[in-house]
Amino acid sequence: MAGTPLPESVELLDKLVAALKRRGVLVEEDIARCQTQAERAQPETGARMVARAWLDPEFRALMLRDGTAAAEAFGVAMAGAPPLGVLEDTDRLHHLVVCTLCSCYPRAVIGYPPHWYKSAAYRARAVREPRAVLAEFGTVLPAGVQVRVVDSTADYRWMVLPTRPAGTEGWSEEQLAAIVTRDCLVGVTLPVAENARIAA
Amino acid sequence: MDSPDPDRPATHDLGGNPRFRCTPVEPDDDAPPSDFDKRVDAVRSVLREKGLFTVDEMRFNIEALHETEYFGLTYYEKWLRSVTAVMVRKGVITWEDIK
Amino acid sequence: MSHGVHDTAQARFAPGARVRVKPGRPERIAPMHLRTPHYVRGREGVVARALGRFPNPEDLAFGRPGEPRILYHVEFDQPPVWGEGEVGDTVLIEIFEHWLEEA
């Protein structure tokens, strides 16, 4: 849920941090460092991984075999982070990622999760009526495409490798990365070639 | 809203929950995290890095929230409650620190 | 206590194995931290693959050292779970070995 924290929550955070500092558990620099690291994680990383996978079969194979190593190849510090798994869409299969039990999300390669991903509506409905949820994102799958919902319940974090859309032949890695949005990386939308013009 | 139904899933176990059947997912509900949100997240990261709790302790203490709070508090408020609960339970801080 | 993404040598179930998720709502009896969603308990699915060996979250949640357990990706047909939905659509879920039995 988006929204403003209660005043008592703001006060609780101050008291918690003050107590942790007083007791020598942490210093302000620790908090700043972790916040900087979290802010550095952006969907552009996941998008660049997808674009590379579309162009480079070897990287694609690595990414599907070991998403963590593929992220590290893009300079993402994965030590201590949950392992990253990548699921490959095909012409017949579409992946949609949700976490029904909490809100597991591949933050290392996408960044902070959007509010809707953590909402009760998305968590309750994506596993039960995925096509209706996709439609609310304006996503209608071609006939014959099976939906595989990925309920992210445990130790991995999951990212989708979408299919490369028609009309992108000959594009550079940068051009391709530009049409892969955050929402494509969890499967609620599909990359489309027209987006490049809209974004321009 | 405690129900005697023995098959009723736990509050956080939301998959398929009919209560949200008619609640639209709002793709535009997309405000960036606030300073409060980022700070809670960063404090959690520091404490995890220092080995003071695991993600599952964090998850469990969110699951333990009463339904009213589970659905009423913002996401990072729930994280803050959970982190605080774990720190008190483990004796890293005391309740007097936060009263 | 080794664990990690590549540690699947001791996996009991091979890809393609039909498995049933254990039924029940033990969390109604005592506070527990379970990573198996209620909606697949008692249901049959197919093992996609073993994902690795990870400390049991049911222990970690209470600050106890978690015994490493094999984690699988298990795929379930969607319509039987909900009594609705499109034939062919599935749900893929991470489930620990101690929640699975041969179907």
Coordinates of C-alpha atoms in Angstrom, one line a residue:
Chain A
M1 CA 0.0 0.0 0.0
A2 CA 1.3 3.4 -0.9
G3 CA 0.8 6.1 1.7
T4 CA 2.2 8.2 4.5
P5 CA 3.5 6.5 7.6
L6 CA 1.7 7.3 10.9
P7 CA 3.5 9.8 13.1
E8 CA 4.0 7.0 15.7
S9 CA 5.8 5.0 13.0
V10 CA 8.2 7.8 12.2
E11 CA 8.8 8.2 16.0
L12 CA 9.4 4.4 16.4
L13 CA 12.0 4.5 13.6
D14 CA 13.8 7.3 15.3
K15 CA 13.8 5.5 18.6
L16 CA 14.9 2.2 17.1
V17 CA 17.8 3.8 15.2
A18 CA 18.8 5.8 18.3
A19 CA 18.8 2.7 20.5
L20 CA 20.8 0.7 17.9
K21 CA 23.4 3.5 17.8
R22 CA 23.5 3.9 21.6
R23 CA 24.1 0.2 22.0
G24 CA 26.9 0.2 19.4
V25 CA 25.0 -2.0 16.9
L26 CA 25.2 0.4 14.0
V27 CA 26.3 3.9 12.9
E28 CA 24.7 6.4 10.6
E29 CA 27.2 5.5 7.9
D30 CA 26.0 1.9 7.8
I31 CA 22.5 3.1 7.1
A32 CA 23.7 5.5 4.4
R33 CA 25.8 2.8 2.7
C34 CA 22.9 0.3 2.5
Q35 CA 20.5 3.0 1.3
T36 CA 22.9 4.0 -1.5
Q37 CA 23.3 0.4 -2.5
A38 CA 19.5 -0.1 -2.6
E39 CA 19.0 3.1 -4.6
R40 CA 21.6 2.0 -7.1
A41 CA 19.6 -1.1 -8.1
Q42 CA 17.5 0.0 -11.0
P43 CA 15.3 -1.8 -13.7
E44 CA 17.9 -0.7 -16.3
T45 CA 20.1 -3.5 -15.0
G46 CA 17.5 -6.2 -15.7
A47 CA 16.7 -4.6 -19.0
R48 CA 20.3 -4.6 -20.1
M49 CA 20.6 -8.3 -19.1
V50 CA 17.6 -9.1 -21.3
A51 CA 18.9 -7.1 -24.2
R52 CA 22.2 -8.9 -24.0
A53 CA 20.5 -12.3 -23.8
W54 CA 18.5 -11.5 -27.0
L55 CA 21.8 -10.8 -28.8
D56 CA 24.3 -13.2 -27.3
P57 CA 23.3 -16.9 -27.1
E58 CA 26.1 -17.7 -24.7
F59 CA 25.0 -15.0 -22.2
R60 CA 21.4 -16.2 -22.6
A61 CA 22.5 -19.7 -21.7
L62 CA 24.4 -18.4 -18.6
M63 CA 21.5 -16.3 -17.5
L64 CA 19.0 -19.2 -17.7
R65 CA 21.5 -21.5 -15.9
D66 CA 22.8 -19.1 -13.3
G67 CA 21.0 -15.8 -13.0
T68 CA 23.2 -14.8 -10.1
A69 CA 26.3 -15.1 -12.3
A70 CA 24.6 -13.2 -15.1
A71 CA 23.8 -10.3 -12.8
E72 CA 27.4 -10.3 -11.4
A73 CA 28.6 -10.0 -15.0
F74 CA 26.7 -6.7 -15.1
G75 CA 28.5 -5.5 -12.0
V76 CA 25.7 -6.3 -9.5
A77 CA 27.0 -7.3 -6.1
M78 CA 25.1 -10.5 -5.4
A79 CA 27.0 -11.6 -2.3
G80 CA 24.5 -12.0 0.5
A81 CA 21.6 -11.4 -1.9
P82 CA 19.1 -14.3 -2.6
P83 CA 20.0 -16.3 -5.8
L84 CA 18.4 -14.9 -9.0
G85 CA 16.5 -17.3 -11.3
V86 CA 15.5 -16.3 -14.8
L87 CA 12.5 -17.8 -16.5
E88 CA 12.4 -17.8 -20.3
D89 CA 9.2 -16.8 -22.2
T90 CA 8.5 -18.5 -25.5
D91 CA 6.0 -18.1 -28.3
R92 CA 3.8 -20.6 -26.4
L93 CA 4.6 -19.7 -22.7
H94 CA 4.3 -16.5 -20.7
H95 CA 5.6 -16.1 -17.1
L96 CA 4.0 -13.9 -14.5
V97 CA 5.8 -13.4 -11.2
V98 CA 4.0 -12.8 -7.9
C99 CA 4.7 -13.5 -4.2
T100 CA 1.5 -14.6 -2.5
L101 CA 3.0 -15.0 1.0
C102 CA 4.9 -11.7 1.2
S103 CA 6.5 -9.6 -1.6
C104 CA 9.7 -11.4 -2.8
Y105 CA 11.0 -9.4 -5.8
P106 CA 14.3 -9.5 -7.7
R107 CA 15.4 -6.2 -6.2
A108 CA 19.1 -6.7 -7.0
V109 CA 18.4 -6.3 -10.7
I110 CA 15.2 -4.2 -10.7
G111 CA 15.3 -2.1 -7.6
Y112 CA 12.5 -1.2 -5.1
P113 CA 9.3 -3.0 -5.9
P114 CA 6.3 -0.9 -7.0
H115 CA 3.3 -0.6 -4.7
W116 CA 1.0 -2.7 -6.8
Y117 CA 3.4 -5.6 -6.6
K118 CA 3.1 -5.6 -2.8
S119 CA -0.7 -5.0 -2.8
A120 CA -3.2 -7.5 -1.5
A121 CA -5.1 -7.4 -4.8
Y122 CA -2.1 -8.4 -6.9
R123 CA -0.9 -11.1 -4.4
A124 CA -4.4 -12.6 -4.1
R125 CA -5.5 -12.4 -7.8
A126 CA -2.3 -13.0 -9.9
V127 CA -2.3 -16.8 -9.1
R128 CA -6.0 -17.2 -9.5
E129 CA -7.0 -15.0 -12.5
P130 CA -3.7 -14.1 -14.1
R131 CA -5.3 -13.2 -17.4
A132 CA -7.7 -10.7 -15.8
V133 CA -4.7 -9.1 -13.9
L134 CA -2.7 -9.0 -17.1
A135 CA -5.6 -7.2 -18.8
E136 CA -5.5 -4.5 -16.1
F137 CA -2.0 -3.8 -17.3
G138 CA -3.2 -3.7 -20.8
T139 CA -1.6 -7.0 -21.6
V140 CA -3.5 -9.4 -23.8
L141 CA -1.6 -12.6 -24.8
P142 CA -1.9 -14.0 -28.3
A143 CA -4.1 -17.1 -28.6
G144 CA -2.3 -20.3 -27.8
V145 CA 0.0 -18.8 -25.2
Q146 CA 0.0 -20.6 -21.9
V147 CA 0.4 -18.6 -18.7
R148 CA 2.8 -20.0 -16.0
V149 CA 2.4 -18.0 -12.8
V150 CA 5.5 -18.1 -10.7
D151 CA 4.7 -17.8 -7.0
S152 CA 7.9 -16.7 -5.4
T153 CA 7.8 -18.4 -2.0
A154 CA 11.2 -19.2 -0.8
D155 CA 14.9 -18.6 -1.4
Y156 CA 15.1 -17.5 -5.0
R157 CA 14.0 -14.3 -6.6
W158 CA 12.6 -14.6 -10.1
M159 CA 13.0 -12.4 -13.2
V160 CA 11.4 -13.0 -16.6
L161 CA 13.3 -13.1 -19.9
P162 CA 10.6 -12.0 -22.3
T163 CA 10.5 -12.9 -26.0
R164 CA 12.1 -10.3 -28.3
P165 CA 9.4 -8.5 -30.1
A166 CA 9.1 -8.3 -33.9
G167 CA 10.3 -5.1 -35.5
T168 CA 13.5 -5.0 -33.5
E169 CA 15.7 -6.7 -36.1
G170 CA 19.2 -5.1 -36.3
W171 CA 18.7 -3.1 -33.1
S172 CA 21.6 -2.4 -30.7
E173 CA 21.8 -3.6 -27.2
E174 CA 21.0 0.0 -26.0
Q175 CA 17.9 0.2 -28.2
L176 CA 16.7 -3.2 -27.1
A177 CA 17.2 -2.4 -23.4
A178 CA 15.2 0.7 -23.8
I179 CA 12.0 -1.2 -24.6
V180 CA 12.4 -3.6 -21.6
T181 CA 10.5 -1.9 -18.7
R182 CA 10.4 -2.8 -15.1
D183 CA 7.0 -4.3 -15.6
C184 CA 8.3 -6.6 -18.4
L185 CA 10.8 -8.1 -16.0
V186 CA 8.1 -9.6 -13.8
G187 CA 5.8 -10.4 -16.8
V188 CA 2.8 -8.0 -16.3
T189 CA 3.6 -6.3 -19.6
L190 CA 5.4 -7.3 -22.8
P191 CA 8.1 -5.3 -24.6
V192 CA 6.9 -3.8 -27.8
A193 CA 9.0 -2.2 -30.6
E194 CA 6.6 0.9 -30.7
N195 CA 7.6 1.8 -27.1
A196 CA 10.9 3.0 -28.4
R197 CA 9.1 5.7 -30.4
I198 CA 6.8 6.6 -27.5
A199 CA 9.7 7.0 -25.2
A200 CA 11.6 9.2 -27.6
Chain B
M1 CA -12.8 -11.1 12.1
D2 CA -11.6 -14.4 13.6
S3 CA -13.5 -17.1 11.9
P4 CA -13.9 -20.6 13.4
D5 CA -13.4 -22.0 9.9
P6 CA -10.4 -24.5 10.2
D7 CA -9.6 -24.2 6.5
R8 CA -9.3 -20.4 6.6
P9 CA -5.7 -19.6 5.5
A10 CA -3.5 -17.4 7.5
T11 CA -3.9 -13.7 6.9
H12 CA -0.7 -13.3 4.9
D13 CA -1.3 -16.4 2.8
L14 CA -3.2 -14.4 0.2
G15 CA -3.2 -16.5 -2.9
G16 CA -6.7 -16.7 -4.3
N17 CA -8.3 -14.8 -1.4
P18 CA -11.8 -14.0 -2.6
R19 CA -11.9 -10.8 -0.4
F20 CA -9.8 -9.1 -3.1
R21 CA -11.5 -10.6 -6.1
C22 CA -13.0 -7.3 -7.1
T23 CA -10.2 -5.1 -6.1
P24 CA -8.4 -3.9 -9.2
V25 CA -4.6 -4.0 -9.3
E26 CA -3.5 -0.4 -9.9
P27 CA -0.6 -0.3 -12.2
D28 CA -0.4 3.5 -11.7
D29 CA 0.0 3.1 -7.9
D30 CA 3.6 3.7 -8.5
A31 CA 4.9 6.5 -6.1
P32 CA 8.6 6.1 -5.4
P33 CA 9.6 4.9 -1.9
S34 CA 9.7 7.8 0.6
D35 CA 12.6 8.7 2.8
F36 CA 10.9 6.8 5.6
D37 CA 10.6 3.7 3.4
K38 CA 14.2 3.8 2.3
R39 CA 15.5 4.3 5.8
V40 CA 13.5 1.4 7.2
D41 CA 14.8 -0.7 4.3
A42 CA 18.4 0.3 4.9
V43 CA 18.2 -0.3 8.7
R44 CA 16.9 -3.8 7.9
S45 CA 19.8 -4.4 5.5
V46 CA 22.4 -3.3 8.0
L47 CA 21.0 -5.6 10.7
R48 CA 20.8 -8.5 8.3
E49 CA 24.3 -7.9 7.2
K50 CA 25.4 -7.9 10.8
G51 CA 23.8 -11.3 11.2
L52 CA 21.2 -10.0 13.7
F53 CA 18.3 -11.6 11.9
T54 CA 17.2 -13.6 8.9
V55 CA 14.7 -12.9 6.2
D56 CA 12.5 -15.6 7.7
E57 CA 12.4 -14.0 11.2
M58 CA 11.5 -10.8 9.4
R59 CA 8.7 -12.5 7.5
F60 CA 7.4 -14.4 10.5
N61 CA 7.1 -11.2 12.6
I62 CA 5.1 -9.6 9.8
E63 CA 2.9 -12.6 9.5
A64 CA 2.3 -12.3 13.2
L65 CA 0.7 -8.9 12.9
H66 CA -3.0 -8.6 13.6
E67 CA -5.2 -8.5 10.5
T68 CA -6.1 -4.9 11.1
E69 CA -2.4 -3.9 11.1
Y70 CA -1.5 -6.3 8.3
F71 CA -3.9 -4.6 6.0
G72 CA -3.8 -1.1 7.6
L73 CA -0.1 -0.2 7.9
T74 CA 2.0 0.7 5.0
Y75 CA 4.5 -1.9 3.7
Y76 CA 7.5 -0.4 5.3
E77 CA 5.6 0.3 8.6
K78 CA 5.1 -3.4 8.7
W79 CA 8.8 -4.0 8.1
L80 CA 9.6 -1.5 10.9
R81 CA 7.3 -3.3 13.4
S82 CA 8.9 -6.6 12.5
V83 CA 12.5 -5.4 12.8
T84 CA 11.7 -3.8 16.1
A85 CA 10.0 -7.0 17.4
V86 CA 13.0 -9.2 16.4
M87 CA 15.4 -6.7 18.0
V88 CA 13.5 -6.6 21.3
R89 CA 12.9 -10.4 21.3
K90 CA 16.7 -11.0 20.9
G91 CA 17.6 -8.5 23.5
V92 CA 19.5 -6.3 21.1
I93 CA 17.3 -3.4 22.4
T94 CA 14.8 -3.3 25.2
W95 CA 11.2 -2.1 25.2
E96 CA 12.2 0.8 27.3
D97 CA 14.3 2.0 24.3
I98 CA 11.2 2.4 22.2
K99 CA 8.4 3.3 24.7
Chain C
M1 CA 26.6 -27.4 6.7
S2 CA 26.8 -26.9 3.0
H3 CA 23.9 -25.4 1.1
G4 CA 23.3 -23.4 -2.0
V5 CA 22.0 -23.3 -5.5
H6 CA 24.0 -26.2 -7.0
D7 CA 23.7 -28.6 -4.1
T8 CA 21.0 -30.9 -5.5
A9 CA 22.9 -34.3 -5.4
Q10 CA 20.7 -35.6 -2.6
A11 CA 17.4 -34.7 -4.3
R12 CA 14.8 -37.4 -3.7
F13 CA 12.6 -36.3 -6.7
A14 CA 13.8 -36.1 -10.3
P15 CA 12.4 -33.6 -12.9
G16 CA 9.0 -34.9 -14.1
A17 CA 8.2 -36.8 -10.9
R18 CA 4.6 -36.6 -9.8
V19 CA 4.3 -35.4 -6.2
R20 CA 1.6 -34.5 -3.8
V21 CA 2.0 -31.6 -1.3
K22 CA 1.2 -32.5 2.2
P23 CA -2.2 -31.4 3.3
G24 CA -3.3 -29.5 6.4
R25 CA -3.1 -26.2 8.2
P26 CA -0.6 -26.8 11.0
E27 CA -0.3 -23.1 11.5
R28 CA -3.8 -23.1 13.0
I29 CA -2.5 -25.1 15.9
A30 CA 0.6 -23.1 16.8
P31 CA 2.5 -20.1 15.4
M32 CA 4.6 -21.3 12.5
H33 CA 6.4 -19.9 9.5
L34 CA 5.5 -22.0 6.5
R35 CA 6.5 -21.2 2.9
T36 CA 4.1 -23.6 1.3
P37 CA 1.0 -21.6 0.1
H38 CA -2.3 -23.1 1.4
Y39 CA -3.8 -23.4 -2.0
V40 CA -1.5 -26.2 -3.1
R41 CA -1.6 -28.2 0.0
G42 CA -2.9 -31.7 -0.7
R43 CA -2.6 -31.1 -4.4
E44 CA -0.7 -33.0 -7.1
G45 CA 2.0 -31.4 -9.2
V46 CA 5.0 -32.2 -11.3
V47 CA 8.6 -31.5 -10.2
A48 CA 10.3 -29.1 -12.7
R49 CA 13.7 -29.3 -11.1
A50 CA 15.6 -29.2 -7.8
L51 CA 16.8 -25.6 -7.2
G52 CA 19.3 -26.2 -4.5
R53 CA 19.6 -26.9 -0.7
F54 CA 18.7 -24.1 1.7
P55 CA 18.3 -23.9 5.5
N56 CA 14.8 -24.7 6.5
P57 CA 12.9 -21.4 6.9
E58 CA 10.6 -23.0 9.5
D59 CA 13.6 -23.0 11.8
L60 CA 15.2 -19.8 10.7
A61 CA 12.1 -17.9 11.5
F62 CA 12.6 -18.6 15.2
G63 CA 16.3 -17.9 15.2
R64 CA 17.3 -21.5 15.2
P65 CA 19.9 -22.8 12.7
G66 CA 18.0 -24.3 9.8
E67 CA 18.8 -27.8 8.6
P68 CA 19.5 -27.6 4.9
R69 CA 16.6 -29.1 2.8
I70 CA 16.2 -29.6 -0.9
L71 CA 14.1 -26.9 -2.6
Y72 CA 12.2 -27.8 -5.8
H73 CA 10.3 -25.9 -8.4
V74 CA 6.9 -27.7 -8.7
E75 CA 4.3 -27.0 -11.4
F76 CA 0.6 -27.3 -10.8
D77 CA -2.3 -27.2 -13.3
Q78 CA -4.2 -24.1 -12.4
P79 CA -7.9 -25.0 -13.2
P80 CA -8.1 -27.8 -10.6
V81 CA -6.7 -25.5 -7.9
W82 CA -9.4 -22.9 -8.3
G83 CA -12.2 -24.5 -10.2
E84 CA -11.7 -21.9 -12.8
G85 CA -9.2 -20.6 -15.3
E86 CA -7.8 -21.7 -18.6
V87 CA -6.7 -25.2 -19.4
G88 CA -3.0 -25.3 -19.8
D89 CA -2.3 -22.5 -17.4
T90 CA -0.1 -23.5 -14.5
V91 CA 1.5 -22.2 -11.3
L92 CA 5.2 -22.8 -10.6
I93 CA 6.1 -22.8 -6.9
E94 CA 9.2 -23.3 -4.8
I95 CA 8.5 -26.1 -2.3
F96 CA 10.8 -27.8 0.2
E97 CA 11.2 -31.5 0.0
H98 CA 9.7 -32.2 3.4
W99 CA 6.4 -30.9 2.1
L100 CA 6.3 -33.4 -0.8
E101 CA 5.4 -37.1 -1.1
E102 CA 5.2 -39.3 -4.2
A103 CA 1.9 -39.1 -5.9

